[in-house]
Amino acid sequence: MIESRDILETIEMIENENLDIRTVTMGISLLDCIDADIDKACAKVYEKITRLAKNLVPVCEEIEKELGIPIINKRISVTPIAMIAAACHSKDVVKFAITLEKAAVAVGVNFIGGYSALVQKGFAAGDKELIESIPEALSVTDHICSSVNIGSTKAGLNMDAIAMMGKVIRKTAELTADRQCIGAAKLVVFCNAPEDNPFMAGAFHGVGEPDCEINVGVSGPGVVRAAIAKSKGLDLSGVADLIKRTAFKITRMGQLVAMRASERLGVPFGIVDLSLAPTPAVGDSVAHILEEIGLESVGACGTTACLAMLNDAVKKGGVMASSHVGGLSGAFIPVTEDAGMIDAARTGALTLEKLEAMTAVCSVGLDMINIPGNTPAEVISALIADEAAIGMVNTKTTAVRVIPAIGKDVGEELSFGGLLGSGPVMPISRCSPAKFIGRGGRIPAPMQSLKN
């Protein structure tokens, strides 16, 4: 039974603490769209997406009005396009990106994710062609997001793919330099990528998923921070318990939206992703949660410990509120998308090295970080390798989404607008890892992979 106290509390969270549903994402399998003729395959892709997703935005808007809960993004994820392109005689893979763009515009979604390849153990047919096409694909579209999974705990790290991705990221930034290098902000490199992630830029619809499903990503950093601020005198056990109870309330709302959307769209409910997703808005910051716990600034000694506690408590509280939890589920720390992270990066309190340490305990990885525009491709590749190694050894998802700020140096800024925000160019080590990256091959899977 819903009590009036619960209703009033939810209204307070929405109006004053930036509570929202960050995304309702429809996952769509494109496996039945495969065709040797690329034009026929593209036509099938367009038809299936527009048929299944035609009511996605209207249904989400209905739910928003009924429940009074903001749903910020309506999105689609699809089967990794490299798999669909593998059967095509033509290797002009960008045709798929253009088709996805047309479908996104037709159904009115914010983004489509899945211009992707899974190459953790090597390259299959279509993979290299898709990876090489990413810069062009992201430069000629506005709504397409791309991801490449270059490693896993089971497979190790594909260093040849990592070497490619350093060059791809640089070229993507160069081709969109007139638009604040926005292309690189829509490209993420994964280790241990999940198949049901509703968040961009890394969303794709895995081959183990059903033909179509609804996944929901919740938000709510402002709610967690406000709860801690109102509760004085708690020790850290009490703070962790408070975060768990708050995460339960946030996730319960996500479960409600997910079930309604699933029922009205006539497709199965997949998962709720518990991740605390920040925005550039003041009061909606993961960094500010850590500072409310007791840090002078995010980046201070103790930041990693605070983040570990927050991440764990969010998962413990949220998992009890949803019948199915998945995706990334934890706390995001994207620099340009988090008001507190932006401030700390500008003052120098938060460094790239500290961010890397934080990624060992958080939800994803090095996310939305601006680096100098003249950073060599092999340095970007080595940064990816470092972050992927953390994910591989710790059996968790890690990712890199960095933006080489073409024509800019440390201290200057890029501004993307909207949820992508803005932030300073951060320094990165220029000591050359070229020989290491040039060796290629694979870093073998760790002992943790042998669990059978």
Short mmCIF file of C-alpha atoms in Angstrom, two decimals:
data_model
loop_
_atom_site.label_atom_id
_atom_site.label_comp_id
_atom_site.label_asym_id
_atom_site.label_seq_id
_atom_site.Cartn_x
_atom_site.Cartn_y
_atom_site.Cartn_z
CA MET A 1 0.00 0.00 0.00
CA ILE A 2 1.37 3.42 -0.98
CA GLU A 3 1.27 5.93 1.88
CA SER A 4 0.91 9.70 1.44
CA ARG A 5 4.33 10.09 3.06
CA ASP A 6 5.90 8.07 0.23
CA ILE A 7 4.14 10.19 -2.40
CA LEU A 8 5.29 13.45 -0.81
CA GLU A 9 8.84 12.13 -0.50
CA THR A 10 8.93 11.22 -4.21
CA ILE A 11 7.60 14.66 -5.18
CA GLU A 12 10.36 16.27 -3.10
CA MET A 13 12.98 14.10 -4.80
CA ILE A 14 11.76 15.06 -8.28
CA GLU A 15 11.26 18.78 -7.67
CA ASN A 16 14.27 19.61 -5.51
CA GLU A 17 16.81 16.78 -5.80
CA ASN A 18 17.00 16.09 -9.57
CA LEU A 19 15.46 12.61 -9.39
CA ASP A 20 14.62 11.23 -12.82
CA ILE A 21 14.62 8.15 -15.01
CA ARG A 22 17.74 8.74 -17.06
CA THR A 23 16.73 6.44 -19.89
CA VAL A 24 14.21 3.96 -21.17
CA THR A 25 16.09 1.94 -23.77
CA MET A 26 14.48 -0.51 -26.18
CA GLY A 27 16.82 -3.32 -27.19
CA ILE A 28 16.19 -4.70 -30.68
CA SER A 29 17.81 -7.76 -32.27
CA LEU A 30 18.78 -7.29 -35.89
CA LEU A 31 19.91 -10.88 -36.49
CA ASP A 32 16.92 -11.55 -38.74
CA CYS A 33 17.92 -8.53 -40.89
CA ILE A 34 21.12 -10.15 -42.16
CA ASP A 35 21.41 -10.19 -45.94
CA ALA A 36 24.28 -10.51 -48.40
CA ASP A 37 22.97 -7.39 -50.18
CA ILE A 38 23.83 -4.43 -47.94
CA ASP A 39 20.99 -2.30 -49.29
CA LYS A 40 18.45 -5.03 -48.53
CA ALA A 41 19.95 -5.50 -45.07
CA CYS A 42 19.69 -1.75 -44.38
CA ALA A 43 16.07 -1.73 -45.56
CA LYS A 44 15.26 -4.60 -43.16
CA VAL A 45 17.03 -2.78 -40.30
CA TYR A 46 15.06 0.40 -40.90
CA GLU A 47 11.74 -1.45 -41.16
CA LYS A 48 12.26 -3.45 -37.97
CA ILE A 49 13.41 -0.53 -35.83
CA THR A 50 10.64 1.80 -36.96
CA ARG A 51 8.02 -0.92 -36.54
CA LEU A 52 9.01 -1.97 -33.03
CA ALA A 53 9.97 1.46 -31.70
CA LYS A 54 7.27 3.61 -33.29
CA ASN A 55 5.43 3.98 -29.96
CA LEU A 56 8.48 4.13 -27.67
CA VAL A 57 8.58 7.92 -27.29
CA PRO A 58 4.78 8.44 -27.04
CA VAL A 59 4.47 5.70 -24.41
CA CYS A 60 7.31 7.16 -22.36
CA GLU A 61 5.71 10.60 -22.55
CA GLU A 62 2.38 9.12 -21.36
CA ILE A 63 4.11 7.50 -18.38
CA GLU A 64 5.87 10.78 -17.55
CA LYS A 65 2.53 12.59 -17.38
CA GLU A 66 0.75 9.86 -15.41
CA LEU A 67 3.42 9.36 -12.76
CA GLY A 68 4.97 12.84 -12.79
CA ILE A 69 8.40 11.27 -13.21
CA PRO A 70 10.78 12.83 -15.78
CA ILE A 71 12.17 10.38 -18.35
CA ILE A 72 15.15 12.26 -19.75
CA ASN A 73 16.14 10.01 -22.66
CA LYS A 74 14.37 7.53 -24.90
CA ARG A 75 16.89 5.32 -26.63
CA ILE A 76 17.39 2.20 -28.74
CA SER A 77 20.16 -0.38 -28.65
CA VAL A 78 20.71 -2.87 -31.47
CA THR A 79 22.72 -5.98 -32.24
CA PRO A 80 26.39 -5.07 -32.84
CA ILE A 81 26.39 -3.89 -36.44
CA ALA A 82 29.67 -5.69 -37.21
CA MET A 83 27.71 -8.96 -36.97
CA ILE A 84 25.09 -7.76 -39.44
CA ALA A 85 27.70 -6.36 -41.82
CA ALA A 86 29.71 -9.60 -41.81
CA ALA A 87 27.40 -11.26 -44.32
CA CYS A 88 27.31 -8.32 -46.74
CA HIS A 89 29.31 -8.44 -49.97
CA SER A 90 29.75 -4.66 -49.83
CA LYS A 91 32.01 -3.36 -47.07
CA ASP A 92 30.57 0.16 -47.10
CA VAL A 93 29.53 -0.25 -43.45
CA VAL A 94 28.70 3.44 -43.02
CA LYS A 95 25.45 2.70 -44.86
CA PHE A 96 24.27 1.03 -41.67
CA ALA A 97 25.11 4.14 -39.63
CA ILE A 98 23.12 6.32 -42.01
CA THR A 99 20.20 3.86 -41.83
CA LEU A 100 20.27 3.90 -38.04
CA GLU A 101 20.35 7.70 -38.11
CA LYS A 102 17.24 7.81 -40.32
CA ALA A 103 15.48 5.35 -38.01
CA ALA A 104 16.38 7.41 -34.93
CA VAL A 105 14.92 10.54 -36.51
CA ALA A 106 11.80 8.67 -37.66
CA VAL A 107 10.90 7.36 -34.19
CA GLY A 108 12.18 10.42 -32.29
CA VAL A 109 14.71 8.81 -29.95
CA ASN A 110 17.72 10.61 -28.50
CA PHE A 111 20.31 7.97 -29.45
CA ILE A 112 20.76 4.57 -31.04
CA GLY A 113 23.62 2.48 -29.68
CA GLY A 114 25.11 -0.59 -31.28
CA TYR A 115 27.42 0.63 -34.03
CA SER A 116 29.70 -1.83 -32.34
CA ALA A 117 32.13 -4.74 -32.60
CA LEU A 118 33.08 -7.42 -30.07
CA VAL A 119 36.73 -8.31 -30.65
CA GLN A 120 38.01 -9.36 -27.23
CA LYS A 121 39.62 -12.53 -28.65
CA GLY A 122 40.19 -11.53 -32.26
CA PHE A 123 38.60 -10.18 -35.40
CA ALA A 124 35.72 -11.96 -37.11
CA ALA A 125 34.31 -11.04 -40.52
CA GLY A 126 33.04 -7.47 -40.51
CA ASP A 127 34.85 -6.37 -37.33
CA LYS A 128 37.83 -4.54 -38.85
CA GLU A 129 35.65 -2.89 -41.47
CA LEU A 130 33.29 -1.56 -38.83
CA ILE A 131 36.08 -0.31 -36.55
CA GLU A 132 37.79 1.48 -39.43
CA SER A 133 34.47 3.10 -40.40
CA ILE A 134 33.73 4.53 -36.95
CA PRO A 135 35.29 7.99 -37.50
CA GLU A 136 33.28 8.60 -40.66
CA ALA A 137 30.10 7.09 -39.22
CA LEU A 138 30.17 9.31 -36.15
CA SER A 139 31.07 12.40 -38.17
CA VAL A 140 28.10 12.11 -40.56
CA THR A 141 25.45 11.25 -37.93
CA ASP A 142 24.05 12.94 -34.83
CA HIS A 143 22.22 10.16 -32.99
CA ILE A 144 24.55 7.17 -33.38
CA CYS A 145 26.76 5.83 -30.59
CA SER A 146 29.57 3.35 -31.05
CA SER A 147 31.41 0.88 -28.85
CA VAL A 148 34.12 -1.75 -29.20
CA ASN A 149 34.80 -4.48 -26.65
CA ILE A 150 38.54 -5.16 -26.74
CA GLY A 151 38.97 -7.49 -23.78
CA SER A 152 37.41 -9.68 -21.12
CA THR A 153 38.39 -11.70 -18.08
CA LYS A 154 37.80 -14.89 -20.09
CA ALA A 155 39.66 -13.85 -23.24
CA GLY A 156 42.38 -11.43 -22.11
CA LEU A 157 43.14 -8.22 -24.02
CA ASN A 158 43.26 -7.91 -27.81
CA MET A 159 46.21 -5.54 -28.12
CA ASP A 160 45.87 -5.31 -31.91
CA ALA A 161 42.35 -3.94 -31.43
CA ILE A 162 43.56 -1.61 -28.68
CA ALA A 163 46.21 -0.23 -31.04
CA MET A 164 43.52 0.37 -33.66
CA MET A 165 41.24 2.14 -31.20
CA GLY A 166 43.85 4.75 -30.26
CA LYS A 167 44.00 5.77 -33.91
CA VAL A 168 40.22 5.57 -34.35
CA ILE A 169 39.58 7.85 -31.36
CA ARG A 170 42.05 10.44 -32.65
CA LYS A 171 40.60 10.38 -36.16
CA THR A 172 37.03 10.61 -34.84
CA ALA A 173 37.96 13.71 -32.84
CA GLU A 174 39.73 15.23 -35.85
CA LEU A 175 36.73 14.72 -38.16
CA THR A 176 34.44 16.47 -35.66
CA ALA A 177 36.90 19.14 -34.48
CA ASP A 178 34.54 21.84 -35.78
CA ARG A 179 31.90 20.51 -33.35
CA GLN A 180 33.97 20.34 -30.16
CA CYS A 181 35.24 16.88 -31.17
CA ILE A 182 31.78 15.48 -30.33
CA GLY A 183 32.35 12.27 -32.29
CA ALA A 184 34.77 10.94 -29.67
CA ALA A 185 32.18 11.64 -26.97
CA LYS A 186 29.91 9.07 -28.66
CA LEU A 187 32.55 6.32 -28.73
CA VAL A 188 33.50 4.02 -25.85
CA VAL A 189 36.03 1.19 -25.59
CA PHE A 190 35.07 -1.64 -23.21
CA CYS A 191 36.51 -4.55 -21.32
CA ASN A 192 33.82 -7.01 -20.14
CA ALA A 193 31.02 -5.12 -21.88
CA PRO A 194 27.54 -6.15 -20.63
CA GLU A 195 24.92 -7.15 -23.20
CA ASP A 196 22.00 -5.33 -21.55
CA ASN A 197 23.43 -1.89 -20.72
CA PRO A 198 20.83 0.87 -21.35
CA PHE A 199 23.31 3.76 -21.07
CA MET A 200 25.08 5.48 -23.95
CA ALA A 201 27.54 5.51 -25.53
CA GLY A 202 28.11 1.84 -24.75
CA ALA A 203 24.66 0.33 -25.22
CA PHE A 204 24.25 -2.58 -27.62
CA HIS A 205 21.78 -5.46 -27.75
CA GLY A 206 23.66 -8.67 -27.03
CA VAL A 207 23.08 -11.90 -28.92
CA GLY A 208 21.90 -13.58 -25.72
CA GLU A 209 19.05 -11.10 -25.31
CA PRO A 210 15.46 -11.60 -26.57
CA ASP A 211 14.24 -10.24 -29.90
CA CYS A 212 13.05 -7.04 -28.23
CA GLU A 213 13.03 -5.81 -24.62
CA ILE A 214 12.84 -2.74 -22.39
CA ASN A 215 15.77 -1.77 -20.15
CA VAL A 216 15.66 1.20 -17.78
CA GLY A 217 18.48 3.26 -16.29
CA VAL A 218 17.78 5.21 -13.11
CA SER A 219 19.52 8.30 -11.78
CA GLY A 220 19.40 10.12 -8.45
CA PRO A 221 22.81 11.35 -7.17
CA GLY A 222 21.07 14.47 -5.84
CA VAL A 223 18.67 12.34 -3.79
CA VAL A 224 21.53 10.39 -2.18
CA ARG A 225 23.47 13.57 -1.39
CA ALA A 226 20.40 15.25 0.14
CA ALA A 227 19.66 12.21 2.30
CA ILE A 228 23.20 12.23 3.72
CA ALA A 229 23.05 16.01 4.29
CA LYS A 230 19.83 15.69 6.30
CA SER A 231 21.17 12.90 8.52
CA LYS A 232 23.79 14.30 10.86
CA GLY A 233 26.11 12.37 13.14
CA LEU A 234 26.11 9.04 11.32
CA ASP A 235 29.22 6.89 11.29
CA LEU A 236 30.20 5.26 7.99
CA SER A 237 28.14 2.14 8.70
CA GLY A 238 25.13 4.40 9.16
CA VAL A 239 25.94 6.31 5.97
CA ALA A 240 26.18 3.06 4.00
CA ASP A 241 22.85 1.91 5.38
CA LEU A 242 21.24 5.25 4.50
CA ILE A 243 22.55 5.00 0.92
CA LYS A 244 21.10 1.48 0.64
CA ARG A 245 17.66 2.64 1.76
CA THR A 246 17.76 5.61 -0.60
CA ALA A 247 18.89 3.46 -3.54
CA PHE A 248 15.96 1.14 -2.85
CA LYS A 249 13.50 4.04 -3.22
CA ILE A 250 15.15 5.27 -6.42
CA THR A 251 15.20 1.80 -8.00
CA ARG A 252 11.59 1.08 -7.02
CA MET A 253 10.58 4.02 -9.18
CA GLY A 254 12.66 2.65 -12.06
CA GLN A 255 11.00 -0.75 -11.74
CA LEU A 256 7.56 0.87 -11.90
CA VAL A 257 8.41 2.77 -15.09
CA ALA A 258 10.00 -0.33 -16.64
CA MET A 259 6.96 -2.51 -16.01
CA ARG A 260 4.53 0.09 -17.38
CA ALA A 261 6.61 0.64 -20.50
CA SER A 262 6.98 -3.10 -21.04
CA GLU A 263 3.23 -3.71 -20.72
CA ARG A 264 2.18 -0.88 -23.02
CA LEU A 265 4.77 -1.57 -25.70
CA GLY A 266 4.07 -5.28 -25.62
CA VAL A 267 7.70 -6.34 -25.21
CA PRO A 268 9.43 -8.10 -22.30
CA PHE A 269 10.95 -6.19 -19.38
CA GLY A 270 14.71 -6.74 -19.38
CA ILE A 271 16.56 -5.08 -16.50
CA VAL A 272 16.86 -2.00 -14.34
CA ASP A 273 20.37 -0.55 -14.30
CA LEU A 274 21.05 0.81 -10.80
CA SER A 275 23.78 3.26 -11.82
CA LEU A 276 23.82 6.71 -10.25
CA ALA A 277 24.06 8.82 -13.42
CA PRO A 278 25.09 12.44 -12.77
CA THR A 279 24.49 15.56 -14.86
CA PRO A 280 26.24 18.93 -15.13
CA ALA A 281 23.35 20.44 -13.11
CA VAL A 282 24.29 21.64 -9.62
CA GLY A 283 22.94 19.19 -7.04
CA ASP A 284 23.06 16.14 -9.33
CA SER A 285 26.64 15.05 -8.79
CA VAL A 286 28.32 11.84 -7.61
CA ALA A 287 31.32 13.97 -6.60
CA HIS A 288 29.09 15.99 -4.27
CA ILE A 289 27.95 12.77 -2.57
CA LEU A 290 31.57 11.93 -1.78
CA GLU A 291 32.13 15.45 -0.49
CA GLU A 292 28.99 15.22 1.66
CA ILE A 293 30.43 12.06 3.21
CA GLY A 294 33.41 14.11 4.33
CA LEU A 295 35.96 14.87 1.61
CA GLU A 296 37.07 18.47 1.08
CA SER A 297 37.07 17.73 -2.66
CA VAL A 298 36.72 14.70 -4.84
CA GLY A 299 40.26 13.64 -5.71
CA ALA A 300 41.46 13.94 -2.12
CA CYS A 301 42.97 10.95 -0.35
CA GLY A 302 40.02 8.82 0.72
CA THR A 303 38.12 9.35 -2.54
CA THR A 304 38.53 5.74 -3.69
CA ALA A 305 37.38 4.37 -0.33
CA CYS A 306 34.29 6.61 -0.29
CA LEU A 307 33.43 5.64 -3.86
CA ALA A 308 33.81 1.93 -3.06
CA MET A 309 31.36 2.26 -0.19
CA LEU A 310 28.89 4.26 -2.31
CA ASN A 311 29.02 1.80 -5.19
CA ASP A 312 28.50 -1.21 -2.96
CA ALA A 313 25.65 0.38 -1.00
CA VAL A 314 23.82 1.43 -4.18
CA LYS A 315 23.93 -2.16 -5.45
CA LYS A 316 22.83 -3.67 -2.13
CA GLY A 317 19.88 -1.32 -1.84
CA GLY A 318 18.81 -1.32 -5.46
CA VAL A 319 18.89 -5.07 -6.03
CA MET A 320 16.06 -5.57 -3.53
CA ALA A 321 13.79 -3.14 -5.38
CA SER A 322 13.80 -4.74 -8.82
CA SER A 323 12.99 -8.20 -10.08
CA HIS A 324 15.84 -8.04 -12.63
CA VAL A 325 19.00 -5.94 -12.23
CA GLY A 326 21.70 -5.69 -14.86
CA GLY A 327 23.63 -3.35 -17.12
CA LEU A 328 26.44 -1.55 -15.34
CA SER A 329 24.78 -0.84 -11.96
CA GLY A 330 26.88 1.32 -9.67
CA ALA A 331 28.10 4.91 -9.79
CA PHE A 332 29.23 6.75 -12.91
CA ILE A 333 32.12 9.21 -12.72
CA PRO A 334 32.09 11.00 -16.11
CA VAL A 335 34.16 14.14 -15.68
CA THR A 336 32.34 16.53 -18.04
CA GLU A 337 28.88 15.24 -17.03
CA ASP A 338 29.26 15.77 -13.27
CA ALA A 339 29.31 19.29 -11.79
CA GLY A 340 31.53 18.29 -8.87
CA MET A 341 33.97 16.40 -11.07
CA ILE A 342 34.21 19.37 -13.43
CA ASP A 343 35.06 21.74 -10.56
CA ALA A 344 37.66 19.36 -9.12
CA ALA A 345 39.30 18.86 -12.52
CA ARG A 346 39.47 22.62 -13.08
CA THR A 347 41.23 23.21 -9.76
CA GLY A 348 43.60 20.27 -10.22
CA ALA A 349 42.25 18.39 -7.20
CA LEU A 350 41.19 15.56 -9.51
CA THR A 351 43.85 14.05 -11.78
CA LEU A 352 43.77 11.37 -14.44
CA GLU A 353 45.85 9.10 -12.20
CA LYS A 354 43.34 9.43 -9.34
CA LEU A 355 40.46 8.77 -11.72
CA GLU A 356 42.14 5.55 -12.82
CA ALA A 357 42.39 4.42 -9.20
CA MET A 358 38.71 5.24 -8.67
CA THR A 359 37.70 3.12 -11.65
CA ALA A 360 38.84 -0.01 -9.82
CA VAL A 361 35.79 0.32 -7.55
CA CYS A 362 33.21 2.24 -9.59
CA SER A 363 30.71 1.26 -12.23
CA VAL A 364 32.55 1.92 -15.48
CA GLY A 365 35.85 3.65 -16.06
CA LEU A 366 37.64 6.67 -17.50
CA ASP A 367 34.59 8.46 -18.82
CA MET A 368 34.17 11.76 -20.68
CA ILE A 369 37.72 12.99 -20.12
CA ASN A 370 39.18 15.70 -22.34
CA ILE A 371 42.86 15.21 -23.13
CA PRO A 372 45.27 17.44 -25.13
CA GLY A 373 44.59 17.46 -28.85
CA ASN A 374 48.16 16.50 -29.74
CA THR A 375 48.11 13.31 -27.63
CA PRO A 376 49.63 10.52 -29.80
CA ALA A 377 47.42 7.58 -30.75
CA GLU A 378 49.70 5.11 -28.96
CA VAL A 379 49.27 7.02 -25.67
CA ILE A 380 45.49 6.73 -26.05
CA SER A 381 45.89 3.01 -26.78
CA ALA A 382 48.06 2.54 -23.69
CA LEU A 383 45.48 4.37 -21.56
CA ILE A 384 42.84 1.95 -22.89
CA ALA A 385 45.14 -1.00 -22.07
CA ASP A 386 45.63 0.21 -18.49
CA GLU A 387 41.92 0.61 -17.90
CA ALA A 388 41.05 -2.68 -19.59
CA ALA A 389 43.60 -4.46 -17.40
CA ILE A 390 41.75 -3.21 -14.29
CA GLY A 391 38.52 -4.68 -15.64
CA MET A 392 40.10 -7.93 -16.79
CA VAL A 393 41.84 -8.69 -13.50
CA ASN A 394 38.94 -7.58 -11.29
CA THR A 395 36.25 -9.33 -13.37
CA LYS A 396 34.30 -6.11 -13.84
CA THR A 397 33.29 -3.79 -16.64
CA THR A 398 35.70 -0.97 -17.36
CA ALA A 399 35.68 1.47 -20.25
CA VAL A 400 37.45 4.44 -21.77
CA ARG A 401 35.69 7.40 -23.35
CA VAL A 402 38.28 10.12 -23.89
CA ILE A 403 38.08 13.12 -26.19
CA PRO A 404 41.29 14.43 -27.77
CA ALA A 405 40.60 18.17 -27.83
CA ILE A 406 42.00 18.95 -31.28
CA GLY A 407 43.77 22.32 -31.25
CA LYS A 408 43.53 22.68 -27.47
CA ASP A 409 45.91 22.07 -24.57
CA VAL A 410 45.76 21.58 -20.81
CA GLY A 411 43.47 24.07 -19.07
CA GLU A 412 41.42 24.93 -22.15
CA GLU A 413 37.88 23.58 -22.36
CA LEU A 414 35.46 21.66 -24.56
CA SER A 415 31.71 22.23 -24.26
CA PHE A 416 29.29 19.64 -25.65
CA GLY A 417 26.00 20.92 -24.24
CA GLY A 418 23.14 18.91 -22.73
CA LEU A 419 23.93 15.88 -20.59
CA LEU A 420 27.43 15.62 -22.07
CA GLY A 421 28.34 18.90 -20.36
CA SER A 422 31.74 20.57 -20.54
CA GLY A 423 35.10 20.43 -18.87
CA PRO A 424 38.80 21.23 -18.93
CA VAL A 425 41.49 19.47 -20.90
CA MET A 426 43.36 17.32 -18.36
CA PRO A 427 47.08 16.51 -18.51
CA ILE A 428 48.21 13.02 -19.52
CA SER A 429 51.67 11.44 -19.39
CA ARG A 430 53.54 11.90 -22.66
CA CYS A 431 56.16 9.22 -21.96
CA SER A 432 55.98 7.00 -25.00
CA PRO A 433 54.44 3.50 -24.81
CA ALA A 434 54.89 3.08 -28.58
CA LYS A 435 57.10 -0.03 -28.39
CA PHE A 436 54.67 -1.72 -25.98
CA ILE A 437 51.65 -0.99 -28.18
CA GLY A 438 53.62 -1.89 -31.32
CA ARG A 439 54.22 -5.46 -30.10
CA GLY A 440 50.56 -6.35 -30.76
CA GLY A 441 49.18 -9.80 -30.02
CA ARG A 442 47.12 -10.63 -26.96
CA ILE A 443 47.64 -10.23 -23.24
CA PRO A 444 46.55 -13.66 -21.93
CA ALA A 445 43.51 -14.04 -19.69
CA PRO A 446 44.33 -13.98 -15.96
CA MET A 447 43.94 -16.90 -13.56
CA GLN A 448 40.59 -15.45 -12.54
CA SER A 449 39.21 -16.72 -15.86
CA LEU A 450 39.59 -20.35 -14.80
CA LYS A 451 36.38 -20.78 -12.81
CA ASN A 452 34.96 -23.95 -14.36
#
